Amino acid sequence: MKLKDVIKLPAEEQADLFWNINVVKPIYILRVGLKRYKYTELGEHCYRDADYIKRLFFEDNLESLLLGLTECFKIPRSKLMTMRFVLLLRCVKAIKNDIESDIEEQNKLAFFSDEKTKMAMKMSKSEVMNQFGIYNVIETLSEGKKDKWNYFLNLKYREVKLMVAFNAISGDLNKRFQKNYEQLNKIS
């Protein structure tokens, strides 16, 4: 069955078919006719595009999914429509795995934020800043210099993730060092 046939099915039947994403294996190189399309990992996209792909994936509709596939595989939409549905699912699975891995890595960084900091952020209602998405990270990395935003937005996603991880780990280390240093000074 091709994607163009799946689209014609009732929503419930489409949902049943999309459930198969849980059992298919991801595909990273796709052959359609004589042409090959290679998956570009999130880390290889610029930060702005990687964020766009992740947001498309979480919109949870076919149109967004197709946009994400064209972005990651650089495959024309017309080719997607005539693709076997199982192949399309395998491509989606590649993106899904990449995004899940990315989220898992981000969650590991939460370890470096102590409970007092988390509580203070919650009390300050810091979640209001979530509406600005990637610009929170860009603002931090650019140290408030708006003229440097484009530089960070256009860096590869993996480079931005490395910088964020470095800042989180070094910030945590500095806090622990200060605390330990102060305790040593009290003893002597």
CSV table of C-alpha atoms in Angstrom, one decimal:
chain,number,residue,atom,x,y,z
A,1,MET,CA,0.0,0.0,0.0
A,2,LYS,CA,1.3,3.5,-0.9
A,3,LEU,CA,1.0,6.6,1.2
A,4,LYS,CA,-1.5,8.1,-1.3
A,5,ASP,CA,-3.8,5.1,-0.6
A,6,VAL,CA,-3.4,5.4,3.2
A,7,ILE,CA,-4.5,9.0,3.1
A,8,LYS,CA,-7.8,7.9,1.5
A,9,LEU,CA,-8.6,5.6,4.4
A,10,PRO,CA,-10.7,6.6,7.4
A,11,ALA,CA,-8.8,8.2,10.3
A,12,GLU,CA,-9.2,5.1,12.5
A,13,GLU,CA,-7.7,2.8,9.9
A,14,GLN,CA,-4.8,5.3,9.3
A,15,ALA,CA,-4.1,5.3,13.1
A,16,ASP,CA,-4.0,1.5,13.1
A,17,LEU,CA,-1.5,1.5,10.2
A,18,PHE,CA,0.7,4.2,11.9
A,19,TRP,CA,0.8,2.0,15.1
A,20,ASN,CA,3.2,-0.2,13.1
A,21,ILE,CA,5.9,2.4,13.7
A,22,ASN,CA,6.4,0.5,17.0
A,23,VAL,CA,7.5,-2.7,15.2
A,24,VAL,CA,9.3,-1.5,12.1
A,25,LYS,CA,13.1,-1.1,11.9
A,26,PRO,CA,14.4,2.4,11.0
A,27,ILE,CA,15.9,3.0,7.6
A,28,TYR,CA,18.7,5.5,7.0
A,29,ILE,CA,19.3,5.2,3.3
A,30,LEU,CA,16.2,5.1,1.2
A,31,ARG,CA,16.1,4.0,-2.5
A,32,VAL,CA,13.3,5.3,-4.6
A,33,GLY,CA,13.7,4.3,-8.2
A,34,LEU,CA,17.3,4.9,-9.1
A,35,LYS,CA,17.8,7.7,-6.6
A,36,ARG,CA,19.2,7.3,-3.0
A,37,TYR,CA,18.1,9.5,-0.2
A,38,LYS,CA,20.2,9.5,3.0
A,39,TYR,CA,18.9,10.5,6.4
A,40,THR,CA,20.6,13.5,7.9
A,41,GLU,CA,20.8,13.1,11.7
A,42,LEU,CA,19.4,15.9,13.9
A,43,GLY,CA,23.0,16.7,15.1
A,44,GLU,CA,24.0,17.5,11.5
A,45,HIS,CA,21.3,20.1,11.0
A,46,CYS,CA,21.7,23.7,12.1
A,47,TYR,CA,20.2,24.4,15.5
A,48,ARG,CA,17.2,26.3,14.1
A,49,ASP,CA,16.4,23.4,11.6
A,50,ALA,CA,16.8,20.7,14.2
A,51,ASP,CA,14.3,22.5,16.5
A,52,TYR,CA,11.9,22.9,13.5
A,53,ILE,CA,12.1,19.1,12.8
A,54,LYS,CA,11.5,18.2,16.4
A,55,ARG,CA,8.5,20.6,16.6
A,56,LEU,CA,7.1,19.1,13.3
A,57,PHE,CA,7.4,15.6,14.7
A,58,PHE,CA,5.5,16.5,17.9
A,59,GLU,CA,2.6,18.2,16.0
A,60,ASP,CA,1.3,14.7,15.4
A,61,ASN,CA,-0.3,15.2,12.0
A,62,LEU,CA,0.5,13.8,8.6
A,63,GLU,CA,1.3,17.2,7.0
A,64,SER,CA,4.0,17.9,9.6
A,65,LEU,CA,5.4,14.4,9.3
A,66,LEU,CA,5.8,14.8,5.6
A,67,LEU,CA,7.5,18.2,6.1
A,68,GLY,CA,9.9,16.5,8.6
A,69,LEU,CA,10.6,13.7,6.2
A,70,THR,CA,11.4,16.0,3.3
A,71,GLU,CA,13.7,18.0,5.7
A,72,CYS,CA,15.6,14.9,7.0
A,73,PHE,CA,15.8,12.8,3.8
A,74,LYS,CA,15.8,15.6,1.3
A,75,ILE,CA,13.2,13.7,-0.6
A,76,PRO,CA,10.6,15.5,-2.8
A,77,ARG,CA,7.0,15.3,-1.4
A,78,SER,CA,5.8,13.8,-4.7
A,79,LYS,CA,8.1,10.8,-4.1
A,80,LEU,CA,6.7,10.4,-0.6
A,81,MET,CA,3.2,10.1,-1.8
A,82,THR,CA,4.0,7.2,-4.1
A,83,MET,CA,6.3,5.4,-1.6
A,84,ARG,CA,5.3,2.1,0.0
A,85,PHE,CA,3.8,3.0,3.4
A,86,VAL,CA,6.1,0.5,5.2
A,87,LEU,CA,9.1,2.4,3.8
A,88,LEU,CA,7.7,5.7,4.9
A,89,LEU,CA,7.1,4.3,8.4
A,90,ARG,CA,10.7,3.1,8.5
A,91,CYS,CA,11.9,6.6,7.6
A,92,VAL,CA,9.7,8.1,10.3
A,93,LYS,CA,11.1,5.5,12.8
A,94,ALA,CA,14.6,6.9,12.1
A,95,ILE,CA,13.5,10.4,13.0
A,96,LYS,CA,11.6,9.1,16.0
A,97,ASN,CA,14.6,7.2,17.3
A,98,ASP,CA,16.9,10.2,16.8
A,99,ILE,CA,14.5,12.6,18.7
A,100,GLU,CA,14.0,10.1,21.5
A,101,SER,CA,17.7,9.7,21.9
A,102,ASP,CA,18.1,13.5,21.9
A,103,ILE,CA,15.4,13.9,24.7
A,104,GLU,CA,17.1,11.2,26.7
A,105,GLU,CA,20.4,13.1,26.5
A,106,GLN,CA,18.7,16.3,27.5
A,107,ASN,CA,17.0,14.6,30.5
A,108,LYS,CA,20.5,13.4,31.7
A,109,LEU,CA,21.5,17.1,32.0
A,110,ALA,CA,18.7,17.7,34.5
A,111,PHE,CA,20.9,15.8,37.0
A,112,PHE,CA,23.2,18.8,37.1
A,113,SER,CA,20.5,21.1,38.4
A,114,ASP,CA,20.2,20.8,42.2
A,115,GLU,CA,16.8,20.7,44.0
A,116,LYS,CA,17.1,24.2,45.4
A,117,THR,CA,17.6,25.6,41.9
A,118,LYS,CA,14.6,23.6,40.6
A,119,MET,CA,12.4,24.8,43.4
A,120,ALA,CA,13.5,28.4,43.0
A,121,MET,CA,12.7,28.2,39.3
A,122,LYS,CA,9.3,26.7,40.0
A,123,MET,CA,8.5,29.4,42.6
A,124,SER,CA,9.6,32.1,40.1
A,125,LYS,CA,7.2,30.6,37.5
A,126,SER,CA,10.1,30.3,35.1
A,127,GLU,CA,7.9,28.1,32.8
A,128,VAL,CA,6.6,31.3,31.2
A,129,MET,CA,9.9,31.4,29.3
A,130,ASN,CA,9.1,28.1,27.6
A,131,GLN,CA,7.2,30.1,25.0
A,132,PHE,CA,10.5,31.4,23.6
A,133,GLY,CA,11.8,27.8,22.9
A,134,ILE,CA,15.3,27.7,21.5
A,135,TYR,CA,15.9,31.4,22.1
A,136,ASN,CA,16.4,30.7,25.8
A,137,VAL,CA,19.4,28.6,24.9
A,138,ILE,CA,20.6,31.1,22.3
A,139,GLU,CA,20.3,33.9,24.8
A,140,THR,CA,22.4,32.0,27.3
A,141,LEU,CA,25.1,31.0,24.8
A,142,SER,CA,25.3,34.4,23.3
A,143,GLU,CA,25.6,35.9,26.8
A,144,GLY,CA,22.9,38.4,26.1
A,145,LYS,CA,24.5,39.7,22.9
A,146,LYS,CA,21.6,39.7,20.4
A,147,ASP,CA,23.9,40.3,17.4
A,148,LYS,CA,25.4,36.8,18.0
A,149,TRP,CA,22.0,35.0,17.9
A,150,ASN,CA,22.3,34.1,14.2
A,151,TYR,CA,25.8,32.6,14.8
A,152,PHE,CA,24.3,30.1,17.4
A,153,LEU,CA,21.1,29.5,15.4
A,154,ASN,CA,23.2,28.4,12.4
A,155,LEU,CA,25.7,26.2,14.3
A,156,LYS,CA,25.2,22.5,14.0
A,157,TYR,CA,22.8,21.1,16.5
A,158,ARG,CA,25.4,18.7,18.0
A,159,GLU,CA,27.7,21.7,18.6
A,160,VAL,CA,25.0,23.6,20.5
A,161,LYS,CA,24.2,20.5,22.5
A,162,LEU,CA,27.9,20.1,23.4
A,163,MET,CA,28.0,23.8,24.6
A,164,VAL,CA,24.9,23.4,26.6
A,165,ALA,CA,26.2,20.1,28.2
A,166,PHE,CA,29.5,21.8,28.9
A,167,ASN,CA,27.8,24.8,30.6
A,168,ALA,CA,25.6,22.5,32.7
A,169,ILE,CA,28.4,20.2,33.9
A,170,SER,CA,30.9,23.0,34.5
A,171,GLY,CA,28.3,25.1,36.3
A,172,ASP,CA,27.5,22.1,38.6
A,173,LEU,CA,31.2,21.4,39.2
A,174,ASN,CA,31.8,25.1,40.1
A,175,LYS,CA,28.9,25.0,42.6
A,176,ARG,CA,30.2,21.9,44.2
A,177,PHE,CA,33.8,23.2,44.3
A,178,GLN,CA,32.6,26.5,45.9
A,179,LYS,CA,30.6,24.5,48.5
A,180,ASN,CA,33.6,22.2,49.3
A,181,TYR,CA,36.0,25.1,49.4
A,182,GLU,CA,33.9,27.0,51.8
A,183,GLN,CA,33.6,23.9,54.1
A,184,LEU,CA,37.4,23.5,54.0
A,185,ASN,CA,37.9,27.1,55.0
A,186,LYS,CA,35.5,26.7,58.0
A,187,ILE,CA,37.5,23.7,59.2
A,188,SER,CA,40.9,25.5,59.0
